[in-house]
Coordinates of C-alpha atoms in Angstrom, one line a residue:
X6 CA 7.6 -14.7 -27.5
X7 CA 10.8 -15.8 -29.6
X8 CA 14.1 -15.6 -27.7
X9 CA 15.9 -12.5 -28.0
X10 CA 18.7 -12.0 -30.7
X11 CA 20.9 -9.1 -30.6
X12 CA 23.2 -8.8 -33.3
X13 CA 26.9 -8.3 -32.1
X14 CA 26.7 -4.2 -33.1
X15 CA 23.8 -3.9 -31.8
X16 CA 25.1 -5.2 -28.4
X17 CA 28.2 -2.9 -28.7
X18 CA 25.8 0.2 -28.9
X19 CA 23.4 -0.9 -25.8
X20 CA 26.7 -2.0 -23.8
X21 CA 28.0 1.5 -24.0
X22 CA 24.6 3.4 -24.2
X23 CA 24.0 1.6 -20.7
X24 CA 27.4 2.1 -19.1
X25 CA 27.1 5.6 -19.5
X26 CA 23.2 5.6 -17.9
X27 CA 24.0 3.3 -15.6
X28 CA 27.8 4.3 -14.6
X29 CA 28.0 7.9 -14.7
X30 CA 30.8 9.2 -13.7
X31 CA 31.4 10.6 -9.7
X32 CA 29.5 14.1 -9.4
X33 CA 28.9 16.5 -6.9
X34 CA 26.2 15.4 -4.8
X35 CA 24.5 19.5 -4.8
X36 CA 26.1 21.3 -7.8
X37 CA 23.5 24.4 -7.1
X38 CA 25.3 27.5 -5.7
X39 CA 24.7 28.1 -2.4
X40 CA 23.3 31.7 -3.0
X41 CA 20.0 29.6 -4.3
X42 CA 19.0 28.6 -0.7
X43 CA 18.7 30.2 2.7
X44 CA 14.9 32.1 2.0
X45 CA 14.6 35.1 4.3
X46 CA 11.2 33.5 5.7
X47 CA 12.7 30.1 7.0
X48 CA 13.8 32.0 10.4
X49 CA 10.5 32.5 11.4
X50 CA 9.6 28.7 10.3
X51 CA 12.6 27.9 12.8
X52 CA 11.4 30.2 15.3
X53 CA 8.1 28.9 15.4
X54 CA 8.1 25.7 15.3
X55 CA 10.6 25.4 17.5
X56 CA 7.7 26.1 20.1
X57 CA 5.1 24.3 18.4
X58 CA 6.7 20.9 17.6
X59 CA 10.0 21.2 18.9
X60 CA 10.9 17.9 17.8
X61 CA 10.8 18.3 14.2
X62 CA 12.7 21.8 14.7
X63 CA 15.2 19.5 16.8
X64 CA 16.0 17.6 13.8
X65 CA 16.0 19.8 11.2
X66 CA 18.8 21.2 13.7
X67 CA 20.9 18.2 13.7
X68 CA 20.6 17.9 10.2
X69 CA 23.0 18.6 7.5
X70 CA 20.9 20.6 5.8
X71 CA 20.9 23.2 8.8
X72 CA 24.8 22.7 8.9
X73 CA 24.1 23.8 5.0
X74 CA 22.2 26.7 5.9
X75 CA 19.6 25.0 3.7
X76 CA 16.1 26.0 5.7
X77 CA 12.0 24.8 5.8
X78 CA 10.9 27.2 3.2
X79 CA 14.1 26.1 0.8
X80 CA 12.1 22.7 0.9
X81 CA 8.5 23.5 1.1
X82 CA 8.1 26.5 -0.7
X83 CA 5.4 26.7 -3.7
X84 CA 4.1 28.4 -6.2
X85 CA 0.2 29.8 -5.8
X86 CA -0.8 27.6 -8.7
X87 CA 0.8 24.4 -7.5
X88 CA -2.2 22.1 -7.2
X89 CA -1.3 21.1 -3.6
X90 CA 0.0 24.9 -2.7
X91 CA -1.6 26.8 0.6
X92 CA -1.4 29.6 2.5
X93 CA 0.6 29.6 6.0
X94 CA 1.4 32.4 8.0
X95 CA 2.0 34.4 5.0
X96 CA 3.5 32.0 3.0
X97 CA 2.9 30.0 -0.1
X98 CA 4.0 26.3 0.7
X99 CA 3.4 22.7 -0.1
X100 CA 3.1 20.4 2.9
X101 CA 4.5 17.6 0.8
X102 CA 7.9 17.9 0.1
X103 CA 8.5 15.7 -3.4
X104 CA 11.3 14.1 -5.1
X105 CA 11.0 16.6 -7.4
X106 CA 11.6 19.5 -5.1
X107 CA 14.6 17.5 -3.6
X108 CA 16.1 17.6 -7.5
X109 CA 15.9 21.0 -7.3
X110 CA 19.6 20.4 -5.9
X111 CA 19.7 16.7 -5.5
X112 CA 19.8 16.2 -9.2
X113 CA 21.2 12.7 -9.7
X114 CA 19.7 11.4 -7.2
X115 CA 16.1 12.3 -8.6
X116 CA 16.8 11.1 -11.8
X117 CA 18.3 8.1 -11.1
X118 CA 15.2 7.6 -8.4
X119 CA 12.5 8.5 -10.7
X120 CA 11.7 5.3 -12.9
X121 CA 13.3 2.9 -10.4
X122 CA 11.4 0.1 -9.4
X123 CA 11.0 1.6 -5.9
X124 CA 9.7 5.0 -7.8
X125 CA 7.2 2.1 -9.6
X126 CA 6.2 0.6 -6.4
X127 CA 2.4 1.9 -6.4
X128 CA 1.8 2.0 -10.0
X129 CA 2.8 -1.8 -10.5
X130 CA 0.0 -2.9 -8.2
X131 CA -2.4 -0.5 -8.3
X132 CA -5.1 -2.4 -10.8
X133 CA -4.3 -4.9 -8.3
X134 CA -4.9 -4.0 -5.3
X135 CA -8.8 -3.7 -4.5
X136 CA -8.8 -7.9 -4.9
X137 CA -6.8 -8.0 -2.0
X138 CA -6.6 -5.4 0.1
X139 CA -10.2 -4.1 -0.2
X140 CA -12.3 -7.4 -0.7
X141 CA -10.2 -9.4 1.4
X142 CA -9.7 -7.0 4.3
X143 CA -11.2 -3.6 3.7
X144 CA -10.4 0.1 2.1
X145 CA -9.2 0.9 5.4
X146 CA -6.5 -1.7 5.5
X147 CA -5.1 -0.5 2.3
X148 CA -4.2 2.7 3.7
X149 CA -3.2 1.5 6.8
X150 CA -0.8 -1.1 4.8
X151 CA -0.1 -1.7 1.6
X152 CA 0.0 1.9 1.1
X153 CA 2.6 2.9 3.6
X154 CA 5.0 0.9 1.9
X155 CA 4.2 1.0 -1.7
X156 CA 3.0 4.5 -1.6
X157 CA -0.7 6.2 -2.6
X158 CA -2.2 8.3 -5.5
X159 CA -2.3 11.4 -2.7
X160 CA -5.6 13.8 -3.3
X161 CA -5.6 17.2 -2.6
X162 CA -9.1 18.4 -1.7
X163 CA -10.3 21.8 -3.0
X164 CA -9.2 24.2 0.1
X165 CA -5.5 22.4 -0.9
X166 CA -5.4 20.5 2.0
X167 CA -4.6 16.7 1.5
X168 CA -7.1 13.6 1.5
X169 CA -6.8 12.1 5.2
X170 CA -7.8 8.4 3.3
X171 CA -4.3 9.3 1.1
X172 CA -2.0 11.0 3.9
X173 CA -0.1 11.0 5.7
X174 CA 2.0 8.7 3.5
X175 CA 5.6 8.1 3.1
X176 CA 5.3 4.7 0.6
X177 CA 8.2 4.5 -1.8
X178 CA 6.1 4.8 -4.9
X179 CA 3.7 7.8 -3.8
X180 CA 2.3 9.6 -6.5
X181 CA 2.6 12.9 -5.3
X182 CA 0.7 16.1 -6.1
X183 CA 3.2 17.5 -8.9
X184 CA 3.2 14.1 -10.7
X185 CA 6.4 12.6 -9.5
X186 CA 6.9 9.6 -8.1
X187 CA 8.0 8.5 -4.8
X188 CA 9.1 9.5 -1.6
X189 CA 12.9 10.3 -0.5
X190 CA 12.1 10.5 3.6
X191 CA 10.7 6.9 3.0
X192 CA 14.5 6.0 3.3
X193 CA 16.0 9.5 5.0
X194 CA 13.4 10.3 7.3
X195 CA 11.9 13.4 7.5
X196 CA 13.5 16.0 9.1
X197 CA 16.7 15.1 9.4
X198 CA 17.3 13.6 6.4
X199 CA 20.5 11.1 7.5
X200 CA 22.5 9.2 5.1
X201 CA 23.6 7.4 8.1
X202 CA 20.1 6.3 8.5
X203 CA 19.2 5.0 4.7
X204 CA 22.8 3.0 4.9
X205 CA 21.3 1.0 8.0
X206 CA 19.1 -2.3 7.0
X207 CA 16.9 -0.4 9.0
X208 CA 15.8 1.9 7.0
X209 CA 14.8 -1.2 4.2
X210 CA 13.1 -3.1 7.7
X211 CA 10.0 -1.2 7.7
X212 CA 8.6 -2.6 4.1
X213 CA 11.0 -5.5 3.5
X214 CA 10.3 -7.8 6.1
X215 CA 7.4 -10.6 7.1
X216 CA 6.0 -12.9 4.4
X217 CA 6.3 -11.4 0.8
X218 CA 9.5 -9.8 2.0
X219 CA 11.1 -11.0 4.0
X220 CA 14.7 -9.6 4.0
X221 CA 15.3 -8.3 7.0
X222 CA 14.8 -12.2 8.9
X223 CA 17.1 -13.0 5.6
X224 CA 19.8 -10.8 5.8
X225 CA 20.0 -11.4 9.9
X226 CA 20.0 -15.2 9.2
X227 CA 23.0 -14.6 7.0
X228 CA 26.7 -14.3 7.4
X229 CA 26.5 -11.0 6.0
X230 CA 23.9 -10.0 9.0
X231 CA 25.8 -12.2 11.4
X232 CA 29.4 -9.9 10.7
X233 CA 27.1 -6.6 10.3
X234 CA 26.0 -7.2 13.8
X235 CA 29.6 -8.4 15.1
X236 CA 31.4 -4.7 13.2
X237 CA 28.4 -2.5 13.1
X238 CA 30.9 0.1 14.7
X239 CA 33.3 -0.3 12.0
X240 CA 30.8 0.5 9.3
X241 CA 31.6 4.1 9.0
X242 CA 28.0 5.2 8.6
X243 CA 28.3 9.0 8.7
X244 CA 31.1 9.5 6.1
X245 CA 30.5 11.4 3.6
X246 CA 31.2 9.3 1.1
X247 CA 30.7 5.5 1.2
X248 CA 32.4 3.1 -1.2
X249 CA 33.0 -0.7 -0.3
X250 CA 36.6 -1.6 0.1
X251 CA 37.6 1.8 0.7
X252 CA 35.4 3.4 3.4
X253 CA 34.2 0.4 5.4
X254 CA 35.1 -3.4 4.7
X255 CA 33.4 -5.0 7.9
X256 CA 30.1 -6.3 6.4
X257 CA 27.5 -4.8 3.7
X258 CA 24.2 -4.0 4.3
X259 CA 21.2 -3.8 1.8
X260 CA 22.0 -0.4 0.0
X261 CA 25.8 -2.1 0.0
X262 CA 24.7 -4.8 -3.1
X263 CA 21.7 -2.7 -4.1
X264 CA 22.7 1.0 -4.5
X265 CA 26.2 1.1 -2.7
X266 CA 29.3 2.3 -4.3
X267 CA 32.1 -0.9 -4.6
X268 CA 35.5 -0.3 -6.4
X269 CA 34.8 1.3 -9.5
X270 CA 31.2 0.9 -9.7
X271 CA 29.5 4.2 -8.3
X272 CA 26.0 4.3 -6.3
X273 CA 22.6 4.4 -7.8
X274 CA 19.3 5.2 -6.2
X275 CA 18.0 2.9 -8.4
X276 CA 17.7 -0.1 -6.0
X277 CA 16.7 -2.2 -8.8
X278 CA 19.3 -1.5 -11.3
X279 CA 21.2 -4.8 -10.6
X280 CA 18.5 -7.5 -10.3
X281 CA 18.5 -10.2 -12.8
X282 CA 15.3 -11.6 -11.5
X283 CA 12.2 -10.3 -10.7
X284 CA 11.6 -12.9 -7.3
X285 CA 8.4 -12.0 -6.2
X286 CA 6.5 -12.8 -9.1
X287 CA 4.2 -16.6 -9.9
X288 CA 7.2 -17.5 -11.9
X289 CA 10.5 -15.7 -12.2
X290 CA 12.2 -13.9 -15.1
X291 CA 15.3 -12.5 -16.1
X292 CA 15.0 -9.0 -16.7
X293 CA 15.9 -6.6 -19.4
X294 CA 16.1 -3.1 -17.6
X295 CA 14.6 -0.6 -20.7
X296 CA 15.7 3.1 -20.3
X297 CA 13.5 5.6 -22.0
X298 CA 14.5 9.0 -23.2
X299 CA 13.3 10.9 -20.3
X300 CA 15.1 9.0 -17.9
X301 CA 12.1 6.8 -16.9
X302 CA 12.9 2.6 -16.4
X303 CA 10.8 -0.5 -17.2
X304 CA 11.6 -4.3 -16.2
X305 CA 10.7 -6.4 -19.4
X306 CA 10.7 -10.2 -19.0
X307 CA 14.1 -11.2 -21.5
X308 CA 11.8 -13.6 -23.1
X309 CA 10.1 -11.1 -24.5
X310 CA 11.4 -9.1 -28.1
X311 CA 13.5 -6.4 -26.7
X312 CA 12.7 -2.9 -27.8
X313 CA 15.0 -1.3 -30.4
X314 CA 15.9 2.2 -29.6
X315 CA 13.4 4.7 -30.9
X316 CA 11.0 2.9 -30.4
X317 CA 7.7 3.9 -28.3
X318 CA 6.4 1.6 -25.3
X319 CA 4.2 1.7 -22.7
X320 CA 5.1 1.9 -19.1
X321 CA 4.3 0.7 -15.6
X322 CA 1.7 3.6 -15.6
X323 CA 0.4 3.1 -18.8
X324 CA 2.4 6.6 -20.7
X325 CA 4.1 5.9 -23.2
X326 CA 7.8 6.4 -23.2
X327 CA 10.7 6.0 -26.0
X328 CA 13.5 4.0 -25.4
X329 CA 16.8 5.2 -25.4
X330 CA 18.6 2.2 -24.3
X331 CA 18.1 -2.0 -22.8
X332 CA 20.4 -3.2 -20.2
X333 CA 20.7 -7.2 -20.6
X334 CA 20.4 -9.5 -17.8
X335 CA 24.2 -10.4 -18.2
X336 CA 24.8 -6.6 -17.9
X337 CA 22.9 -6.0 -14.6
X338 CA 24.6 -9.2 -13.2
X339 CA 27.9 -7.6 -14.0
X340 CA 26.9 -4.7 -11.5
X341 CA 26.2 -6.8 -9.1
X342 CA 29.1 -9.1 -9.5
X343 CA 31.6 -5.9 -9.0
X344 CA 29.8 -5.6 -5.5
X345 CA 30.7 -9.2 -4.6
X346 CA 34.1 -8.9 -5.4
X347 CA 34.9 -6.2 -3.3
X348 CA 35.0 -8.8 -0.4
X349 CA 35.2 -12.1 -2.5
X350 CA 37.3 -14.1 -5.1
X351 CA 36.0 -14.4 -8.4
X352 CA 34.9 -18.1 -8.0
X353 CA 33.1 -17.9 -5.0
X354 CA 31.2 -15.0 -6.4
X355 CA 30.4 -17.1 -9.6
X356 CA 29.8 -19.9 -7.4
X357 CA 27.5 -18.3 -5.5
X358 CA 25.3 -16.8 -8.5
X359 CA 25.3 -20.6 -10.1
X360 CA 23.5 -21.7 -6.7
X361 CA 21.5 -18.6 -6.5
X362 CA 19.9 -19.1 -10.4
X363 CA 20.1 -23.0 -10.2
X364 CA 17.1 -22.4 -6.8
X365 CA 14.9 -19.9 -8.7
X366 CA 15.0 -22.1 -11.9
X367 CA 14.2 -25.1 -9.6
X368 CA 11.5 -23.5 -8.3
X369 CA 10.4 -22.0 -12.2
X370 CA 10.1 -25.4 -13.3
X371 CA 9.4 -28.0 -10.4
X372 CA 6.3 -25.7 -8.7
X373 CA 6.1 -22.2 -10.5
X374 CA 5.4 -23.2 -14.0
X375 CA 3.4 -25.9 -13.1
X376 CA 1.0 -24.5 -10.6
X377 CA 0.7 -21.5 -12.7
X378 CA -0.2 -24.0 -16.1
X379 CA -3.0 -26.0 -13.8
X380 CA -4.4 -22.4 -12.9
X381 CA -4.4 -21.2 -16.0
X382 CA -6.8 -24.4 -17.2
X383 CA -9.1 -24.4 -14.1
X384 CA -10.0 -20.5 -14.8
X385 CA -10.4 -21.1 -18.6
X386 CA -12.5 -24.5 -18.6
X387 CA -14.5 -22.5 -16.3
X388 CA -14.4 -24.3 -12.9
X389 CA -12.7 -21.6 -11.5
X390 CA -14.4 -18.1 -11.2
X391 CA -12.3 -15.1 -12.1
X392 CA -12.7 -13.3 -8.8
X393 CA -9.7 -13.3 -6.7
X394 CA -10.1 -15.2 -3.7
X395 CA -13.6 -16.1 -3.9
X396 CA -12.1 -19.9 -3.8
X397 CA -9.7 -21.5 -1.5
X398 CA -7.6 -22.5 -4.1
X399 CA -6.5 -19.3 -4.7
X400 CA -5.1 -18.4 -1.3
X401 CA -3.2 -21.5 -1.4
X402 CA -1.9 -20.4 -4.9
X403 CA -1.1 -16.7 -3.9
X404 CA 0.9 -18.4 -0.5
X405 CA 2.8 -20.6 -2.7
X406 CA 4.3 -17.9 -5.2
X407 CA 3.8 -14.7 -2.9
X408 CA 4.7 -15.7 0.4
X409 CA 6.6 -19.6 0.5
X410 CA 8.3 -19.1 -2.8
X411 CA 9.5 -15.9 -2.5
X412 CA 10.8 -16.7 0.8
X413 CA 13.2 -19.4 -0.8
X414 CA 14.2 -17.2 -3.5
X415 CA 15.4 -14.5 -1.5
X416 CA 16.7 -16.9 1.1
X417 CA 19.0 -17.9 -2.2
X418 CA 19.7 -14.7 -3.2
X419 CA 21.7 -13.6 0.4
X420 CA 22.8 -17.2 1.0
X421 CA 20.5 -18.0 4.3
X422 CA 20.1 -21.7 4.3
X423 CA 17.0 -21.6 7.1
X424 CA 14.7 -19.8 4.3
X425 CA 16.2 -20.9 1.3
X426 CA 14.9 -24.4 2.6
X427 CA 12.9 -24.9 6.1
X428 CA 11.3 -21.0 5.7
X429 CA 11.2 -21.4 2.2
X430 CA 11.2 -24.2 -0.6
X431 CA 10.1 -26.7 2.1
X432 CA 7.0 -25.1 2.5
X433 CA 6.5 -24.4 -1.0
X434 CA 7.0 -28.6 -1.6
X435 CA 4.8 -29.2 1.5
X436 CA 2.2 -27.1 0.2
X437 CA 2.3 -27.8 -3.7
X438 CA 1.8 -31.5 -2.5
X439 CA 0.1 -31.5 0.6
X440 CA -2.9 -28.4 -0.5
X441 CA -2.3 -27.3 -3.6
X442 CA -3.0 -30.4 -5.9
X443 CA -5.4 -32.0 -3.4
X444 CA -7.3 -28.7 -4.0
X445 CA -6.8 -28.4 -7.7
X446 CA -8.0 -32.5 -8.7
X447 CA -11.0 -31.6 -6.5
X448 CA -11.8 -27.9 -9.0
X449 CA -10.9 -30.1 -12.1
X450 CA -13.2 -33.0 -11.2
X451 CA -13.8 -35.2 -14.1
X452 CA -11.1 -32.9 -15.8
X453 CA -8.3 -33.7 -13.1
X454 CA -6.2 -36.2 -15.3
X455 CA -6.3 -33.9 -18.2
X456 CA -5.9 -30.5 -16.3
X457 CA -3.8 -31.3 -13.2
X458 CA -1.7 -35.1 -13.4
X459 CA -0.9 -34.5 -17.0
X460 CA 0.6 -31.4 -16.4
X461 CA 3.0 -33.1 -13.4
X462 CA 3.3 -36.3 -16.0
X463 CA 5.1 -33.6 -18.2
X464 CA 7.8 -32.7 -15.9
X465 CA 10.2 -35.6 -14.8
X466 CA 10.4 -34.3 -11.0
X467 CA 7.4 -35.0 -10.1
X468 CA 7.6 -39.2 -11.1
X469 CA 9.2 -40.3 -7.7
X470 CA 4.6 -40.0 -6.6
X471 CA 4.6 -42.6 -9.5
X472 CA 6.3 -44.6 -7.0
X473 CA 4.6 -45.4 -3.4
X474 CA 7.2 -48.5 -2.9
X475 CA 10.0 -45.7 -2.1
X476 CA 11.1 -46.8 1.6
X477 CA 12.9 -44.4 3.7
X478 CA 13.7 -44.0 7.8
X479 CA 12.7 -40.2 7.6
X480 CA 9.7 -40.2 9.1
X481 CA 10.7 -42.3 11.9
X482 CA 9.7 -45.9 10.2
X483 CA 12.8 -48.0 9.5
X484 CA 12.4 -50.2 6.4
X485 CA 12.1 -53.2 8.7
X486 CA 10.2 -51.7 11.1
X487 CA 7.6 -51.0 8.5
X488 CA 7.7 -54.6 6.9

């Protein structure tokens, strides 16, 4: 696709058409009155369940909903026709509890939630999930595991109870019953429902950590994990607002860059709103962020055309939305920057981010594109098979981009030098060299020179294998000693 060209009007409109989406102003976190919750029946929730399982009664106690006066029927309370509704002792309720009937009060919060990419998590991989998680491990697995982060499609069978192979589930991109998407105690915890809690890298350890993800060994590698540690007590966790530079200055933590308030820049629950790459993808983009009329988001690779406003598009899940507005690259790295600055000077921020994009477009054009290019001709000249992971070559391809080179792109992104390099783009050179092309000239066969070396012949970093005269001490073997 041709690079995208925005006239300079054009520009003006999406700038301010974004800041407004994007920036709202400060609201009221509930702006419902009060007379709206408190349902007669929830005593005898209370009452009951404090018997039963005292320990979820215990937290709704310690809760600031309690403190609200805000009770269990207030939250689970249905209609007879909702498709997951049932009858319990007397009442009609739903045993999940949805974004959707949190933005009965939390109303920002919902719509800034819905159509995030954590909102998306389920429906971006869920045509590609059975390769993996059922033919390489089993159905179970997937419940057990990529569901539970990611989220499920959760059934309701036909006495409305829910589908045991579907729940329990707390994944951030559940598709609930009602149709929305997501799930707020994936971050709050059920029950209790603490702000202190979501603030806490914690609450982002449980998905976002081991090989794919592996931000929580990333952030505690950094100097940003190494002062949260040192001043966690400083961190003002419980306050009731939470801006950077204002309420709490020790050290950030993940929602700090990702959803945080800083300065003037208000919070989100869109955690993705101020990525400018996608990083866990076979080769990285920038990313427009499209906003459609309904509030709904899309990443769109900013090689592609972007949309003009009006215009109808399909989404993650395959509806069709119309888009009200594109937030560039440079806009989204603006956000960010405003984070950075709370704590920083303007050149090391812009520093920083030059380091940061200069490591992902290394590794776009030294391993990324390349790898992907000699896969792409194996599978169509046929000496590949299209099933996933029916071949070796594939695992080695999926650790390369999924596991190795995502690790050294997010070691980038939060400045940890251990998996930007020895966690991260080592192992993606070590394994590009050592496995991958081994593997690949051996697919190609006859085809090797045509499918594999003229692919590395086209990109200058590779020549130094051109050259087996190189002489070096690093492996131990002086240049005399090895004469």
């Amino acid at each position: 696709m041709p690079p995208v060209v925005l006239s300079d009007s054009f520009r003006r409109v999406l700038f301010l058409s974004v800041f407004v989406l994007a920036f709202p102003a400060a609201a009221e976190k509930v702006k419902l009155d009060p007379s709206h919750w408190g349902h007669e029946a929830g005593d005898a929730c209370v009452s009951c369940h404090t018997k039963s399982s005292s320990g979820l009664a215990q937290q709704w106690q310690d809760s600031a909903h309690a403190a609200a006066g805000v009770n269990c029927m207030d939250c689970h309370q249905a209609e007879r026709a909702d498709v997951d509704a049932i009858e319990h002792e007397g009442q009609i309720i739903a045993t999940i509890v949805s974004p959707k009937d949190c933005g009965r009060c939390h109303a920002k919060e919902f719509d800034e939630q819905q159509g995030s990419v954590h909102a998306e998590a389920y429906s971006i991989i869920e045509d590609r999930l059975p390769a993996l998680a059922r033919n390489v491990g089993g159905s179970a697995m997937q419940a057990a595991s990529c569901d539970q982060c990611h989220g499920s499609r959760v059934k309701v069978r036909g006495d409305g109870t829910l589908d045991p192979a579907t729940w329990p589930n707390s994944g951030i991109g559940r598709i609930n019953p009602d149709g929305s998407k997501g799930s707020c105690s994936s971050c709050h915890g059920r029950h209790r429902f603490s702000k202190a809690q979501a603030r806490e890298p914690e609450a982002c350890v449980r998905c976002h950590s081991g090989p794919d993800s592996p931000d929580k060994e990333i952030f505690e590698a950094s100097k940003h994990g190494m002062v949260y540690a040192a001043h966690r007590d400083e961190m003002n966790l419980d306050a009731a607002e939470w801006i950077a530079g204002r309420d709490y200055t020790a050290a950030p933590t993940c929602v700090t860059c990702h959803m945080g308030a800083a300065g003037k820049l208000p919070s989100t629950h869109d955690v993705g709103l101020r990525n400018v790459w996608s990083l866990n993808t076979p080769v990285s983009k920038r990313q427009f962020l499209v906003i459609f009329e309904d509030g709904a988001k899309m990443e769109l690779p900013s090689d592609e055309t972007a949309p003009r406003r009006g215009t109808e598009m399909a989404r993650a899940d395959g509806t069709v939305g119309v888009v009200k507005a594109v937030a560039t690259p440079e806009r989204r790295r603006q956000a960010m920057t405003l984070v950075c600055v709370e704590c920083h000077g303007k050149g090391f921020t812009e520093g920083f981010m030059r380091q940061f994009d200069a490591v992902v477009e290394l590794y776009n054009t030294k391993f990324g594109e390349p790898a992907r290019a000699i896969m792409a001709g194996l599978y169509e000249r046929g000496l590949l098979t299209p099933t996933a992971f029916d071949e070796p070559i594939e695992f080695t391809y999926w650790e390369l981009w999924h596991d190795e080179g995502a690790r050294g792109r997010h070691g980038a992104s939060m400045m940890s030098p251990n998996h930007a390099w020895w966690e991260g783009m080592y192992l993606v050179g070590r394994n590009f060299y050592a496995r991958f092309l081994p593997e690949a000239r051996a697919a190609a066969g006859e085809q090797a020179d045509a499918l594999v070396d003229a692919v590395l012949r086209a990109d200058g970093q590779h020549q130094w294998l051109e050259d087996p005269t190189q002489r070096s001490a690093i492996l131990g073997f002086a240049p005399q000693e090895a004469e």
